[in-house]
Short mmCIF file of C-alpha atoms in Angstrom, two decimals:
data_model
loop_
_atom_site.label_atom_id
_atom_site.label_comp_id
_atom_site.label_asym_id
_atom_site.label_seq_id
_atom_site.Cartn_x
_atom_site.Cartn_y
_atom_site.Cartn_z
CA ARG A 20 116.40 100.41 122.99
CA PRO A 21 115.91 96.82 121.69
CA GLU A 22 119.09 95.53 119.38
CA ARG A 23 118.22 96.31 115.63
CA SER A 24 118.40 94.30 112.96
CA SER A 25 121.04 95.07 109.96
CA SER A 26 119.50 93.98 107.59
CA ALA A 27 115.76 94.28 106.37
CA ALA A 28 113.36 92.19 107.81
CA HIS A 29 113.31 88.64 106.28
CA ALA A 30 109.56 87.84 104.19
CA ALA A 31 107.92 85.11 105.86
CA PRO A 32 106.14 83.19 103.83
CA ALA A 33 102.64 83.18 103.22
CA PRO A 34 101.09 80.00 104.74
CA GLY A 35 100.69 77.00 102.68
CA PRO A 36 97.79 74.38 101.86
CA GLU A 37 98.81 71.93 104.72
CA ALA A 38 99.49 74.76 107.12
CA ALA A 39 96.28 76.86 106.69
CA ALA A 40 94.18 73.60 106.27
CA ALA A 41 95.73 72.67 109.39
CA ALA A 42 95.49 75.80 110.96
CA ALA A 43 91.80 75.90 110.08
CA ALA A 44 91.01 72.34 111.10
CA ALA A 45 92.08 72.79 114.42
CA ALA A 46 90.61 76.42 114.98
CA ALA A 47 87.44 74.75 113.54
CA GLN A 48 87.03 71.94 116.64
CA CYS A 49 88.99 74.21 118.67
CA SER A 50 88.23 72.16 121.53
CA ASP A 51 92.08 71.80 122.40
CA PRO A 52 93.87 74.95 121.40
CA GLU A 53 96.76 73.99 123.17
CA ALA A 54 97.81 70.85 121.35
CA SER A 55 100.56 71.47 119.18
CA LEU A 56 103.11 70.00 116.52
CA ARG A 57 105.01 66.97 117.63
CA PRO A 58 109.10 68.51 118.29
CA SER A 59 111.45 67.36 115.76
CA GLY A 60 115.17 67.93 115.79
CA GLY A 61 116.14 66.85 112.17
CA THR A 62 116.75 67.77 108.65
CA ASP A 63 115.93 71.27 109.00
CA GLY A 64 113.25 72.96 107.38
CA PRO A 65 112.91 76.52 105.67
CA ALA A 66 112.53 78.63 108.39
CA VAL A 67 114.83 77.25 110.66
CA GLN A 68 117.34 77.30 107.58
CA ARG A 69 116.00 80.70 106.66
CA ILE A 70 117.13 81.74 110.99
CA LYS A 71 120.74 79.57 110.39
CA ALA A 72 121.54 81.89 106.89
CA ARG A 73 120.91 85.24 108.18
CA GLY A 74 122.69 83.74 111.88
CA ARG A 75 120.40 85.15 114.06
CA LEU A 76 116.96 84.53 115.65
CA ILE A 77 114.73 87.75 115.48
CA ALA A 78 112.47 87.52 118.90
CA GLY A 79 109.45 89.61 119.38
CA VAL A 80 109.46 90.22 123.31
CA ASP A 81 108.13 92.75 125.87
CA GLN A 82 110.61 95.11 127.25
CA ASN A 83 108.16 96.22 130.17
CA SER A 84 107.21 93.02 131.91
CA TYR A 85 109.47 92.65 135.03
CA HIS A 86 110.55 89.37 135.57
CA TRP A 87 108.98 88.37 132.22
CA GLY A 88 110.75 90.43 129.18
CA TYR A 89 112.54 93.95 130.88
CA ARG A 90 114.86 95.91 130.87
CA ASN A 91 117.19 95.33 133.68
CA PRO A 92 118.36 98.89 135.08
CA ALA A 93 121.82 97.47 136.70
CA ASP A 94 123.55 96.81 132.98
CA GLY A 95 120.72 97.62 130.66
CA GLU A 96 120.06 94.48 128.78
CA LEU A 97 116.75 92.55 128.58
CA SER A 98 116.22 89.78 131.13
CA GLY A 99 113.29 87.52 132.40
CA PHE A 100 111.20 84.25 131.95
CA ASP A 101 110.74 84.53 128.15
CA ILE A 102 114.13 86.31 127.74
CA ASP A 103 115.58 83.21 128.85
CA LEU A 104 113.49 80.49 126.89
CA VAL A 105 114.22 82.91 123.33
CA ARG A 106 118.16 81.96 124.38
CA ALA A 107 117.82 78.62 124.53
CA VAL A 108 115.98 78.35 121.40
CA ALA A 109 118.65 80.26 119.50
CA LYS A 110 121.13 77.87 121.08
CA ASP A 111 119.31 75.29 120.29
CA ILE A 112 118.99 76.55 116.35
CA LEU A 113 122.57 78.87 116.14
CA GLY A 114 124.71 77.49 118.81
CA ASP A 115 124.82 80.53 120.64
CA PRO A 116 122.39 81.77 122.76
CA GLU A 117 123.37 84.97 122.03
CA LYS A 118 122.53 85.40 118.17
CA VAL A 119 119.21 86.99 119.04
CA THR A 120 117.92 90.51 117.58
CA PHE A 121 115.18 91.19 120.33
CA LEU A 122 112.83 93.48 119.06
CA ALA A 123 109.95 95.29 121.69
CA ILE A 124 106.47 95.22 120.11
CA PRO A 125 103.46 96.39 121.81
CA THR A 126 100.40 93.60 122.87
CA SER A 127 98.75 94.37 119.88
CA ARG A 128 101.76 94.16 117.17
CA ARG A 129 102.11 90.53 118.41
CA ILE A 130 100.63 88.56 115.12
CA PRO A 131 101.14 91.32 113.04
CA ALA A 132 104.89 91.37 113.18
CA LEU A 133 104.35 86.90 112.91
CA ARG A 134 102.67 87.81 109.95
CA THR A 135 104.53 89.74 108.04
CA GLY A 136 107.56 88.15 108.78
CA LYS A 137 109.38 91.09 110.95
CA VAL A 138 110.24 88.38 113.35
CA ASP A 139 110.57 84.59 113.51
CA ILE A 140 108.98 84.24 117.18
CA VAL A 141 107.04 85.61 119.93
CA ALA A 142 107.48 84.75 123.26
CA ARG A 143 105.97 87.72 125.18
CA THR A 144 103.21 86.01 127.83
CA MET A 145 101.30 85.45 124.46
CA THR A 146 97.90 83.37 125.73
CA ILE A 147 97.02 80.68 123.15
CA THR A 148 93.73 80.83 122.51
CA CYS A 149 91.12 79.43 119.54
CA ASP A 150 91.04 83.04 117.60
CA ARG A 151 94.84 83.15 117.34
CA ILE A 152 95.56 79.92 115.98
CA LYS A 153 93.67 80.53 112.83
CA GLN A 154 96.18 83.46 112.54
CA VAL A 155 99.83 82.04 113.87
CA ALA A 156 101.32 78.65 114.97
CA PHE A 157 101.99 78.27 119.07
CA SER A 158 104.06 76.26 120.52
CA THR A 159 103.24 73.54 123.44
CA ALA A 160 102.18 75.80 126.56
CA TYR A 161 105.43 76.85 128.47
CA PHE A 162 103.79 78.21 131.61
CA GLU A 163 99.64 78.75 132.85
CA SER A 164 98.36 81.91 134.26
CA GLY A 165 95.11 83.45 134.99
CA GLN A 166 93.30 86.40 135.01
CA GLN A 167 93.12 88.50 137.71
CA VAL A 168 92.63 92.17 139.19
CA MET A 169 94.85 94.39 140.38
CA VAL A 170 93.11 97.88 142.83
CA PRO A 171 94.87 100.23 144.79
CA LYS A 172 95.02 99.00 148.20
CA GLY A 173 91.69 100.48 150.00
CA SER A 174 89.62 100.44 147.27
CA PRO A 175 86.53 98.76 147.66
CA VAL A 176 86.64 96.14 144.39
CA THR A 177 87.05 92.84 145.71
CA ALA A 178 87.31 90.82 142.33
CA PHE A 179 85.95 90.22 138.38
CA ASP A 180 82.49 90.87 139.79
CA ASP A 181 79.92 93.56 140.33
CA SER A 182 82.14 95.78 142.70
CA LEU A 183 83.35 96.68 139.40
CA LYS A 184 80.29 98.60 138.42
CA GLY A 185 80.50 102.26 137.55
CA LYS A 186 84.57 102.05 138.14
CA LYS A 187 86.76 102.30 134.65
CA VAL A 188 88.84 99.07 134.07
CA CYS A 189 92.34 99.34 132.04
CA THR A 190 93.53 96.64 129.85
CA ALA A 191 95.95 96.28 127.01
CA GLU A 192 94.80 95.76 123.03
CA GLY A 193 94.37 92.88 121.56
CA SER A 194 94.89 90.95 124.98
CA THR A 195 92.54 88.17 126.44
CA ALA A 196 91.91 90.51 129.19
CA GLU A 197 90.57 92.98 126.62
CA LEU A 198 88.34 90.06 125.36
CA LYS A 199 86.90 89.34 128.80
CA VAL A 200 86.05 92.15 130.28
CA ARG A 201 84.32 93.35 126.55
CA GLU A 202 82.65 89.96 127.04
CA GLU A 203 81.58 90.43 131.28
CA PRO A 204 81.67 94.33 132.15
CA HIS A 205 80.28 93.97 134.89
CA GLY A 206 78.76 97.77 134.52
CA SER A 207 82.22 98.94 133.85
CA SER A 208 83.58 101.08 131.45
CA LEU A 209 86.65 99.94 129.77
CA LEU A 210 90.18 101.87 128.55
CA THR A 211 92.78 100.31 126.35
CA VAL A 212 96.46 101.03 125.62
CA PRO A 213 98.89 99.69 123.89
CA ASN A 214 101.07 98.24 126.79
CA GLN A 215 99.94 96.23 130.06
CA LEU A 216 102.34 98.53 131.78
CA ASP A 217 100.92 101.45 130.78
CA CYS A 218 97.50 100.41 133.03
CA LEU A 219 99.70 100.52 136.07
CA VAL A 220 101.17 104.25 135.29
CA ARG A 221 97.42 105.23 134.86
CA LEU A 222 95.88 103.05 137.68
CA GLN A 223 98.88 105.04 140.05
CA LEU A 224 97.60 108.19 138.57
CA GLY A 225 94.26 107.68 139.23
CA GLU A 226 93.15 107.55 136.18
CA VAL A 227 91.73 104.36 135.98
CA ASP A 228 89.90 102.39 139.10
CA ALA A 229 91.30 98.54 138.47
CA VAL A 230 93.76 96.65 135.86
CA VAL A 231 92.85 93.45 134.47
CA ASN A 232 95.92 91.48 133.73
CA ASP A 233 97.55 87.77 133.63
CA ARG A 234 98.23 87.18 137.32
CA ALA A 235 101.62 85.83 136.28
CA LEU A 236 102.25 89.76 134.89
CA ALA A 237 100.18 91.85 137.88
CA ALA A 238 102.06 90.02 140.79
CA GLY A 239 105.38 91.71 139.59
CA GLN A 240 103.90 95.02 139.05
CA ALA A 241 102.15 93.92 142.65
CA ALA A 242 105.81 93.60 143.90
CA GLN A 243 106.98 96.59 141.99
CA ASP A 244 104.53 98.87 143.63
CA PRO A 245 103.52 98.32 147.19
CA SER A 246 100.82 100.47 146.91
CA VAL A 247 98.49 98.42 144.39
CA GLN A 248 97.15 94.48 145.11
CA LEU A 249 95.35 91.64 143.83
CA VAL A 250 91.43 91.02 144.92
CA GLY A 251 89.83 87.75 143.98
CA LYS A 252 91.30 84.83 142.20
CA PRO A 253 92.29 84.09 138.73
CA PHE A 254 88.94 83.46 136.91
CA THR A 255 90.35 82.08 133.40
CA THR A 256 93.13 79.85 132.31
CA GLU A 257 95.93 81.84 130.16
CA PRO A 258 97.96 78.87 128.89
CA TYR A 259 101.03 81.11 127.35
CA GLY A 260 103.21 79.56 124.01
CA VAL A 261 105.97 80.92 121.85
CA ALA A 262 104.32 82.27 118.71
CA MET A 263 105.33 81.85 115.28
CA ASN A 264 103.87 82.11 111.06
CA LEU A 265 101.37 79.59 110.24
CA ALA A 266 104.09 78.67 107.47
CA ASP A 267 106.85 77.97 109.79
CA THR A 268 105.58 74.07 110.87
CA ASP A 269 109.33 73.09 110.88
CA LEU A 270 109.99 76.40 113.02
CA VAL A 271 107.29 75.17 115.78
CA ARG A 272 108.46 71.66 115.71
CA ARG A 273 112.14 72.46 116.64
CA VAL A 274 110.77 75.13 119.60
CA ASN A 275 108.80 72.15 120.79
CA LYS A 276 112.41 70.09 120.70
CA VAL A 277 113.85 73.00 123.00
CA LEU A 278 110.55 73.10 125.26
CA GLU A 279 111.03 69.51 125.33
CA ASP A 280 114.62 69.56 127.14
CA TYR A 281 113.90 72.82 128.75
CA ARG A 282 110.97 71.17 130.99
CA SER A 283 113.49 67.98 131.45
CA GLY A 284 115.24 67.16 134.66
CA GLY A 285 112.45 67.69 137.34
CA ALA A 286 113.11 70.00 140.16
CA ALA A 287 117.24 70.69 137.96
CA SER A 288 115.25 71.45 134.64
CA LEU A 289 116.08 74.60 133.21
CA TRP A 290 112.23 75.48 133.76
CA MET A 291 112.51 75.23 137.32
CA LYS A 292 115.68 77.18 137.17
CA ALA A 293 114.06 79.89 135.72
CA TYR A 294 110.80 79.70 137.33
CA GLU A 295 113.22 79.90 141.10
CA ARG A 296 115.29 82.49 139.53
CA TRP A 297 112.60 85.13 137.87
CA LEU A 298 109.33 83.78 139.56
CA ALA A 299 108.91 82.06 142.26
CA SER A 300 109.25 85.31 144.85
CA ASP A 301 106.10 86.55 143.27
CA LEU A 302 104.77 83.39 142.15
CA LYS A 303 104.59 80.97 144.76
CA GLY A 304 103.67 77.33 144.54
CA ILE A 305 104.14 76.44 140.94
CA THR A 306 105.64 73.07 141.23
CA GLY A 307 106.81 72.49 137.46
CA PRO A 308 105.39 73.59 133.72
CA PRO A 309 102.05 72.73 131.75
CA VAL A 310 102.29 69.00 130.31
CA PRO A 311 102.56 69.43 127.16
CA GLN A 312 99.83 68.49 124.43
CA TYR A 313 100.41 67.71 120.90
CA ARG A 314 97.49 67.18 117.91
CA ASP A 315 99.72 64.53 115.78
#
């Protein structure tokens, strides 16, 4: 089970006028939702001070996404690309990568967990979108993926197209995949579940005909289960960011500083080492992280 905090969850402040105005302006224009606040590692602001006073970073993560955030059966510990990134944030702020309380949260609860102050950050393959930047703040993008269709081998479904007509499609509730299927159902019916791994189970049981999910996650599932495969090509662009409360602008800048360090060093960077360790076997050919974009 995820480690639980022994103290009550902190209460994050509501976004102040400056943060709310900046978020509203960014969302209204939304020509570049990936543009974040420039990195800063100087004077600690209130959010970073809150984490230091507590002595632990509280992070919302997944525990069911193979090679991203999952419970390693060998030792029972949370492992994966997102978990490594959270530990890097904890090391930068608290001097110790182990000073993290991980809370496993379903896809649909990521934003509420941030807005109510249950967690400081969410690192859970969360796509930066125009709708979401109205509700939470994001770091710069640390990975880029795209939606793709996963089906049992031998399925007549060939891509995200009219081959889905009359089929039942599964997505995680609150995901960008759900929005896409609702916008373009291609004659399919939709089933939503709390977590994307639940879709794989439904597919294995024959209760749905296809799953729409981020390629980065679906590739890991296909690696675990040789009876399923990805078909067609990715049909969206999904930049993943670390999400935070809109009020925590100092934490956004601090996380972006961590990401700058994480990306630096080319082939020897911590980012590339994490990619090679967790993702390269299933997601081949990626040569580096996305280039960060800033709005200030």
